[in-house]
Amino acid sequence: MDRKILTEFLKAKYKKGNSFFPTIAGVPEGGIISPILANLTLDCLEDHIQKRYWRSKTGAVSRQHNKHKVNLIRYADDLIITADTKETASDLRKLLSGFLKERGLELSEEKTKITHIDEGFDFLGWNFRKYNSRLKVHPSSESIQSVKAKIGSTIKEMTACSQESVIGALNPIIRGWGNYHDAVSSWRSFRNVDRFIFYSLWRWAKRRHPMKSTTWLKERYWFCKGNRDWIFGTDKYKLFNISGIRYKSHILIKVNKNCFLKEDMEYFKTRRLGY
């Protein structure tokens, strides 16, 4: 998008009722328009990098001439740039800083680092790291601590609420986080979160009934079904079991498929059914 159009877009007034008001506070971090603006601003970054590192001796730009193994992976304003050496990575950092400076932006020194794949890095809530030349991807420590904090605060705030209300509040959090991570190696992380949920709910039950015994609390709030014991729930509601989520291998999206074409319907049907 042309810079002038983007500038006008940012300065556009907002409407409330029948009146227009100026936007003077800027775009809030985490706002719904923030990813759109990031994509518009960084849209040419990949071409900028390729023109520098994907050139042959004749000046042609193609993947076959990418001898420094430079590639860009970007999601809104979160990005990874691969390189073959630390020197190439340092040069790319300068290139990126210059690209952003032209657009009135700065590279976050706190969030930007140069690291080796054997040491690993976090991206979009996942940790990528090679162990003995084998790449492993699993939920990052920050993502695990974040969901624990959200679950813990939710339970703590609902001491006076019914068991059904607690389950209703927790299930979307647990299911959403679990489904996001089901395409990577997550079973250890799921068990970790599952233990945290159990002990948090046990403290919740103890706060509600400090004078009751362990047996009474278990019979009141947990039940057994089949091979599973300590299921938190009632006859109508039960807590979502994050440890029961199975690994689902990710299948790359085929960009040449069109959901409006009859010949591609089977492909989209297969994806909706869970690959």
mmCIF file of C-alpha atoms in Angstrom:
data_model
loop_
_atom_site.group_PDB
_atom_site.id
_atom_site.type_symbol
_atom_site.label_atom_id
_atom_site.label_comp_id
_atom_site.label_asym_id
_atom_site.label_seq_id
_atom_site.Cartn_x
_atom_site.Cartn_y
_atom_site.Cartn_z
ATOM 1 C CA MET A 1 0.000 0.000 0.000
ATOM 2 C CA ASP A 2 1.228 3.499 -0.838
ATOM 3 C CA ARG A 3 2.618 5.370 2.190
ATOM 4 C CA LYS A 4 0.296 8.322 1.560
ATOM 5 C CA ILE A 5 -2.776 6.084 1.630
ATOM 6 C CA LEU A 6 -1.565 4.382 4.806
ATOM 7 C CA THR A 7 -0.947 7.767 6.453
ATOM 8 C CA GLU A 8 -4.453 8.931 5.561
ATOM 9 C CA PHE A 9 -5.805 5.613 6.842
ATOM 10 C CA LEU A 10 -4.164 6.179 10.243
ATOM 11 C CA LYS A 11 -5.439 9.760 10.434
ATOM 12 C CA ALA A 12 -8.993 8.851 9.457
ATOM 13 C CA LYS A 13 -11.649 9.947 11.928
ATOM 14 C CA TYR A 14 -13.947 7.523 13.698
ATOM 15 C CA LYS A 15 -17.722 7.783 13.772
ATOM 16 C CA LYS A 16 -19.902 7.649 16.860
ATOM 17 C CA GLY A 17 -23.570 8.189 16.257
ATOM 18 C CA ASN A 18 -23.840 10.888 13.598
ATOM 19 C CA SER A 19 -20.618 12.672 14.548
ATOM 20 C CA PHE A 20 -16.979 12.195 13.496
ATOM 21 C CA PHE A 21 -14.092 12.464 15.963
ATOM 22 C CA PRO A 22 -10.339 12.747 15.286
ATOM 23 C CA THR A 23 -8.014 9.859 16.159
ATOM 24 C CA ILE A 24 -5.211 11.391 18.207
ATOM 25 C CA ALA A 25 -4.170 8.517 20.472
ATOM 26 C CA GLY A 26 -2.770 6.221 17.798
ATOM 27 C CA VAL A 27 -3.301 2.466 17.475
ATOM 28 C CA PRO A 28 -3.420 0.619 20.819
ATOM 29 C CA GLU A 29 -1.123 -2.375 21.210
ATOM 30 C CA GLY A 30 -3.165 -5.518 20.728
ATOM 31 C CA GLY A 31 -5.949 -3.646 18.943
ATOM 32 C CA ILE A 32 -7.801 -5.473 16.181
ATOM 33 C CA ILE A 33 -6.387 -3.126 13.538
ATOM 34 C CA SER A 34 -2.785 -3.557 14.699
ATOM 35 C CA PRO A 35 -2.088 -6.799 12.738
ATOM 36 C CA ILE A 36 -3.576 -5.255 9.582
ATOM 37 C CA LEU A 37 -1.305 -2.233 9.834
ATOM 38 C CA ALA A 38 1.690 -4.464 10.544
ATOM 39 C CA ASN A 39 0.992 -6.508 7.417
ATOM 40 C CA LEU A 40 0.578 -3.386 5.300
ATOM 41 C CA THR A 41 3.789 -1.858 6.616
ATOM 42 C CA LEU A 42 5.954 -4.983 6.377
ATOM 43 C CA ASP A 43 4.479 -6.275 3.133
ATOM 44 C CA CYS A 44 7.619 -5.551 1.048
ATOM 45 C CA LEU A 45 10.123 -6.862 3.601
ATOM 46 C CA GLU A 46 10.537 -10.277 1.981
ATOM 47 C CA ASP A 47 11.234 -8.754 -1.441
ATOM 48 C CA HIS A 48 13.700 -6.351 0.190
ATOM 49 C CA ILE A 49 15.643 -9.251 1.703
ATOM 50 C CA GLN A 50 15.515 -11.393 -1.404
ATOM 51 C CA LYS A 51 16.931 -8.610 -3.621
ATOM 52 C CA ARG A 52 19.948 -8.502 -1.312
ATOM 53 C CA TYR A 53 20.567 -12.212 -0.689
ATOM 54 C CA TRP A 54 18.944 -14.155 -3.517
ATOM 55 C CA ARG A 55 20.993 -12.683 -6.368
ATOM 56 C CA SER A 56 23.146 -14.594 -8.826
ATOM 57 C CA LYS A 57 26.256 -13.148 -10.488
ATOM 58 C CA THR A 58 24.058 -11.968 -13.346
ATOM 59 C CA GLY A 59 21.718 -10.138 -10.948
ATOM 60 C CA ALA A 60 18.821 -12.598 -11.202
ATOM 61 C CA VAL A 61 16.759 -13.116 -8.030
ATOM 62 C CA SER A 62 15.709 -16.704 -7.285
ATOM 63 C CA ARG A 63 15.723 -19.269 -4.482
ATOM 64 C CA GLN A 64 18.447 -21.272 -6.254
ATOM 65 C CA HIS A 65 20.921 -18.464 -5.507
ATOM 66 C CA ASN A 66 20.136 -18.297 -1.778
ATOM 67 C CA LYS A 67 23.590 -19.505 -0.671
ATOM 68 C CA HIS A 68 23.317 -17.860 2.764
ATOM 69 C CA LYS A 69 20.048 -19.727 3.518
ATOM 70 C CA VAL A 70 18.203 -16.479 4.195
ATOM 71 C CA ASN A 71 14.438 -16.913 4.571
ATOM 72 C CA LEU A 72 11.687 -14.886 6.202
ATOM 73 C CA ILE A 73 8.778 -16.305 8.192
ATOM 74 C CA ARG A 74 6.330 -13.633 9.332
ATOM 75 C CA TYR A 75 3.004 -13.440 11.137
ATOM 76 C CA ALA A 76 1.829 -9.803 11.357
ATOM 77 C CA ASP A 77 4.734 -8.074 13.156
ATOM 78 C CA ASP A 78 6.268 -11.269 14.595
ATOM 79 C CA LEU A 79 8.970 -12.646 12.353
ATOM 80 C CA ILE A 80 11.945 -14.991 12.055
ATOM 81 C CA ILE A 81 14.807 -14.602 9.603
ATOM 82 C CA THR A 82 17.086 -17.574 9.047
ATOM 83 C CA ALA A 83 20.768 -17.298 8.088
ATOM 84 C CA ASP A 84 23.781 -19.578 7.698
ATOM 85 C CA THR A 85 26.149 -17.650 10.001
ATOM 86 C CA LYS A 86 26.084 -15.164 12.854
ATOM 87 C CA GLU A 87 27.728 -12.584 10.594
ATOM 88 C CA THR A 88 24.923 -12.898 8.029
ATOM 89 C CA ALA A 89 22.357 -12.614 10.828
ATOM 90 C CA SER A 90 24.019 -9.409 12.111
ATOM 91 C CA ASP A 91 23.928 -7.916 8.615
ATOM 92 C CA LEU A 92 20.248 -8.854 8.301
ATOM 93 C CA ARG A 93 19.537 -7.123 11.582
ATOM 94 C CA LYS A 94 21.022 -3.887 10.188
ATOM 95 C CA LEU A 95 19.032 -4.379 6.983
ATOM 96 C CA LEU A 96 15.824 -4.824 8.946
ATOM 97 C CA SER A 97 16.522 -1.785 11.138
ATOM 98 C CA GLY A 98 17.026 0.336 8.018
ATOM 99 C CA PHE A 99 13.845 -0.994 6.430
ATOM 100 C CA LEU A 100 11.821 -0.121 9.537
ATOM 101 C CA LYS A 101 13.459 3.283 9.998
ATOM 102 C CA GLU A 102 12.297 4.350 6.534
ATOM 103 C CA ARG A 103 8.759 3.639 7.705
ATOM 104 C CA GLY A 104 9.054 5.435 11.014
ATOM 105 C CA LEU A 105 9.443 2.243 13.062
ATOM 106 C CA GLU A 106 12.123 0.805 15.324
ATOM 107 C CA LEU A 107 13.317 -2.729 15.937
ATOM 108 C CA SER A 108 12.600 -3.834 19.513
ATOM 109 C CA GLU A 109 16.001 -4.527 21.074
ATOM 110 C CA GLU A 110 14.338 -6.357 23.961
ATOM 111 C CA LYS A 111 12.434 -8.800 21.755
ATOM 112 C CA THR A 112 15.063 -9.214 19.025
ATOM 113 C CA LYS A 113 17.910 -11.685 19.401
ATOM 114 C CA ILE A 114 20.352 -13.658 17.306
ATOM 115 C CA THR A 115 20.485 -17.277 18.394
ATOM 116 C CA HIS A 116 21.531 -20.699 17.158
ATOM 117 C CA ILE A 117 18.861 -23.302 16.445
ATOM 118 C CA ASP A 118 20.551 -25.625 18.977
ATOM 119 C CA GLU A 119 19.823 -23.024 21.670
ATOM 120 C CA GLY A 120 16.263 -22.557 20.445
ATOM 121 C CA PHE A 121 13.882 -19.619 20.202
ATOM 122 C CA ASP A 122 10.219 -18.809 20.867
ATOM 123 C CA PHE A 123 7.781 -17.870 18.110
ATOM 124 C CA LEU A 124 3.985 -17.522 18.331
ATOM 125 C CA GLY A 125 3.815 -19.354 21.652
ATOM 126 C CA TRP A 126 6.042 -22.247 20.552
ATOM 127 C CA ASN A 127 9.647 -23.090 21.269
ATOM 128 C CA PHE A 128 11.752 -24.276 18.329
ATOM 129 C CA ARG A 129 14.966 -26.089 19.109
ATOM 130 C CA LYS A 130 17.192 -28.796 17.680
ATOM 131 C CA TYR A 131 18.215 -31.704 19.894
ATOM 132 C CA ASN A 132 20.924 -33.890 18.378
ATOM 133 C CA SER A 133 20.137 -32.529 14.893
ATOM 134 C CA ARG A 134 16.413 -33.230 15.335
ATOM 135 C CA LEU A 135 14.004 -30.302 15.407
ATOM 136 C CA LYS A 136 11.448 -30.323 18.200
ATOM 137 C CA VAL A 137 8.580 -27.870 18.624
ATOM 138 C CA HIS A 138 6.607 -27.573 21.851
ATOM 139 C CA PRO A 139 4.685 -24.892 23.783
ATOM 140 C CA SER A 140 6.973 -22.177 25.101
ATOM 141 C CA SER A 141 7.477 -21.652 28.830
ATOM 142 C CA GLU A 142 5.961 -18.192 28.508
ATOM 143 C CA SER A 143 2.817 -19.621 26.895
ATOM 144 C CA ILE A 144 2.482 -22.261 29.628
ATOM 145 C CA GLN A 145 2.921 -19.704 32.413
ATOM 146 C CA SER A 146 0.435 -17.385 30.728
ATOM 147 C CA VAL A 147 -2.349 -19.976 30.534
ATOM 148 C CA LYS A 148 -1.629 -21.078 34.102
ATOM 149 C CA ALA A 149 -1.933 -17.498 35.313
ATOM 150 C CA LYS A 150 -5.229 -17.060 33.458
ATOM 151 C CA ILE A 151 -6.657 -20.321 34.816
ATOM 152 C CA GLY A 152 -5.408 -19.590 38.341
ATOM 153 C CA SER A 153 -6.878 -16.089 38.450
ATOM 154 C CA THR A 154 -10.197 -17.340 37.013
ATOM 155 C CA ILE A 155 -10.519 -20.029 39.694
ATOM 156 C CA LYS A 156 -9.478 -17.652 42.466
ATOM 157 C CA GLU A 157 -12.089 -15.091 41.443
ATOM 158 C CA MET A 158 -14.848 -17.735 41.470
ATOM 159 C CA THR A 159 -14.604 -18.978 45.044
ATOM 160 C CA ALA A 160 -18.261 -18.164 45.687
ATOM 161 C CA CYS A 161 -19.485 -19.473 42.314
ATOM 162 C CA SER A 162 -21.057 -22.843 41.609
ATOM 163 C CA GLN A 163 -19.127 -25.750 40.152
ATOM 164 C CA GLU A 164 -21.029 -25.434 36.871
ATOM 165 C CA SER A 165 -20.034 -21.769 36.583
ATOM 166 C CA VAL A 166 -16.380 -22.592 37.192
ATOM 167 C CA ILE A 167 -16.459 -25.308 34.519
ATOM 168 C CA GLY A 168 -18.212 -22.947 32.102
ATOM 169 C CA ALA A 169 -15.497 -20.317 32.622
ATOM 170 C CA LEU A 170 -12.545 -22.717 32.416
ATOM 171 C CA ASN A 171 -13.500 -24.942 29.490
ATOM 172 C CA PRO A 172 -13.096 -22.293 26.738
ATOM 173 C CA ILE A 173 -9.669 -21.327 28.124
ATOM 174 C CA ILE A 174 -8.425 -24.911 28.416
ATOM 175 C CA ARG A 175 -9.902 -26.116 25.119
ATOM 176 C CA GLY A 176 -8.700 -23.081 23.177
ATOM 177 C CA TRP A 177 -5.137 -23.298 24.480
ATOM 178 C CA GLY A 178 -4.996 -27.053 23.989
ATOM 179 C CA ASN A 179 -6.343 -26.978 20.432
ATOM 180 C CA TYR A 180 -3.815 -24.294 19.499
ATOM 181 C CA HIS A 181 -0.938 -26.541 20.556
ATOM 182 C CA ASP A 182 -2.228 -29.895 19.313
ATOM 183 C CA ALA A 183 -0.056 -29.794 16.164
ATOM 184 C CA VAL A 184 3.243 -29.788 18.109
ATOM 185 C CA SER A 185 4.815 -32.014 20.758
ATOM 186 C CA SER A 186 2.636 -30.976 23.695
ATOM 187 C CA TRP A 187 1.839 -33.997 25.861
ATOM 188 C CA ARG A 188 4.338 -33.028 28.593
ATOM 189 C CA SER A 189 3.002 -29.471 28.615
ATOM 190 C CA PHE A 190 -0.591 -30.729 28.706
ATOM 191 C CA ARG A 191 0.165 -32.932 31.718
ATOM 192 C CA ASN A 192 1.897 -30.006 33.392
ATOM 193 C CA VAL A 193 -1.144 -27.761 32.912
ATOM 194 C CA ASP A 194 -3.485 -30.599 33.910
ATOM 195 C CA ARG A 195 -1.701 -30.998 37.264
ATOM 196 C CA PHE A 196 -1.851 -27.259 37.839
ATOM 197 C CA ILE A 197 -5.602 -27.236 37.137
ATOM 198 C CA PHE A 198 -6.225 -30.110 39.539
ATOM 199 C CA TYR A 199 -4.338 -28.556 42.462
ATOM 200 C CA SER A 200 -5.929 -25.153 41.780
ATOM 201 C CA LEU A 201 -9.407 -26.706 41.854
ATOM 202 C CA TRP A 202 -8.545 -28.658 44.986
ATOM 203 C CA ARG A 203 -7.595 -25.407 46.739
ATOM 204 C CA TRP A 204 -10.838 -23.884 45.419
ATOM 205 C CA ALA A 205 -12.831 -26.723 46.985
ATOM 206 C CA LYS A 206 -10.918 -26.485 50.280
ATOM 207 C CA ARG A 207 -11.593 -22.744 50.498
ATOM 208 C CA ARG A 208 -15.299 -23.394 50.032
ATOM 209 C CA HIS A 209 -15.434 -26.196 52.607
ATOM 210 C CA PRO A 210 -12.482 -25.823 55.004
ATOM 211 C CA MET A 211 -13.992 -28.179 57.588
ATOM 212 C CA LYS A 212 -14.797 -31.050 55.202
ATOM 213 C CA SER A 213 -12.658 -34.176 54.737
ATOM 214 C CA THR A 214 -10.748 -35.210 51.607
ATOM 215 C CA THR A 215 -13.242 -38.022 50.961
ATOM 216 C CA TRP A 216 -16.198 -35.655 51.198
ATOM 217 C CA LEU A 217 -14.613 -33.139 48.812
ATOM 218 C CA LYS A 218 -13.774 -35.832 46.263
ATOM 219 C CA GLU A 219 -17.288 -37.253 46.303
ATOM 220 C CA ARG A 220 -18.788 -33.770 46.116
ATOM 221 C CA TYR A 221 -16.805 -32.381 43.167
ATOM 222 C CA TRP A 222 -15.085 -35.289 41.408
ATOM 223 C CA PHE A 223 -16.320 -38.565 39.963
ATOM 224 C CA CYS A 224 -14.961 -41.651 38.263
ATOM 225 C CA LYS A 225 -15.871 -42.895 34.780
ATOM 226 C CA GLY A 226 -14.295 -45.917 33.131
ATOM 227 C CA ASN A 227 -10.537 -45.839 33.607
ATOM 228 C CA ARG A 228 -10.550 -42.143 34.508
ATOM 229 C CA ASP A 229 -10.764 -41.022 38.099
ATOM 230 C CA TRP A 230 -10.888 -37.542 39.589
ATOM 231 C CA ILE A 231 -13.055 -36.058 36.843
ATOM 232 C CA PHE A 232 -14.147 -32.599 37.952
ATOM 233 C CA GLY A 233 -17.798 -32.221 37.095
ATOM 234 C CA THR A 234 -21.449 -32.992 37.635
ATOM 235 C CA ASP A 235 -24.074 -35.094 35.855
ATOM 236 C CA LYS A 236 -24.505 -32.384 33.211
ATOM 237 C CA TYR A 237 -21.115 -30.660 33.073
ATOM 238 C CA LYS A 238 -17.526 -31.791 33.270
ATOM 239 C CA LEU A 239 -14.173 -30.089 32.949
ATOM 240 C CA PHE A 240 -12.447 -30.417 29.586
ATOM 241 C CA ASN A 241 -9.582 -32.915 29.771
ATOM 242 C CA ILE A 242 -6.578 -31.262 28.155
ATOM 243 C CA SER A 243 -4.468 -34.409 28.583
ATOM 244 C CA GLY A 244 -6.937 -36.197 26.313
ATOM 245 C CA ILE A 245 -5.993 -34.042 23.305
ATOM 246 C CA ARG A 246 -4.099 -36.116 20.771
ATOM 247 C CA TYR A 247 -1.315 -34.921 18.500
ATOM 248 C CA LYS A 248 -2.620 -33.781 15.120
ATOM 249 C CA SER A 249 -0.058 -33.559 12.358
ATOM 250 C CA HIS A 250 -0.205 -30.201 10.607
ATOM 251 C CA ILE A 251 -0.891 -30.281 6.888
ATOM 252 C CA LEU A 252 0.303 -27.335 4.849
ATOM 253 C CA ILE A 253 -2.427 -25.268 3.246
ATOM 254 C CA LYS A 254 -2.642 -25.549 -0.530
ATOM 255 C CA VAL A 255 -2.792 -21.940 -1.665
ATOM 256 C CA ASN A 256 -4.035 -22.850 -5.139
ATOM 257 C CA LYS A 257 -7.314 -24.282 -3.800
ATOM 258 C CA ASN A 258 -10.545 -22.298 -4.054
ATOM 259 C CA CYS A 259 -13.504 -23.002 -1.766
ATOM 260 C CA PHE A 260 -15.914 -21.818 -4.489
ATOM 261 C CA LEU A 261 -14.734 -24.377 -7.068
ATOM 262 C CA LYS A 262 -16.501 -27.725 -7.163
ATOM 263 C CA GLU A 263 -13.303 -29.655 -7.892
ATOM 264 C CA ASP A 264 -11.717 -28.312 -4.670
ATOM 265 C CA MET A 265 -14.671 -29.074 -2.367
ATOM 266 C CA GLU A 266 -13.223 -32.415 -1.279
ATOM 267 C CA TYR A 267 -10.002 -30.764 -0.127
ATOM 268 C CA PHE A 268 -11.836 -28.300 2.148
ATOM 269 C CA LYS A 269 -14.167 -31.017 3.421
ATOM 270 C CA THR A 270 -11.151 -33.095 4.438
ATOM 271 C CA ARG A 271 -9.622 -30.163 6.324
ATOM 272 C CA ARG A 272 -12.870 -29.453 8.182
ATOM 273 C CA LEU A 273 -13.115 -33.079 9.285
ATOM 274 C CA GLY A 274 -9.678 -32.876 10.888
ATOM 275 C CA TYR A 275 -7.399 -33.704 8.007
#
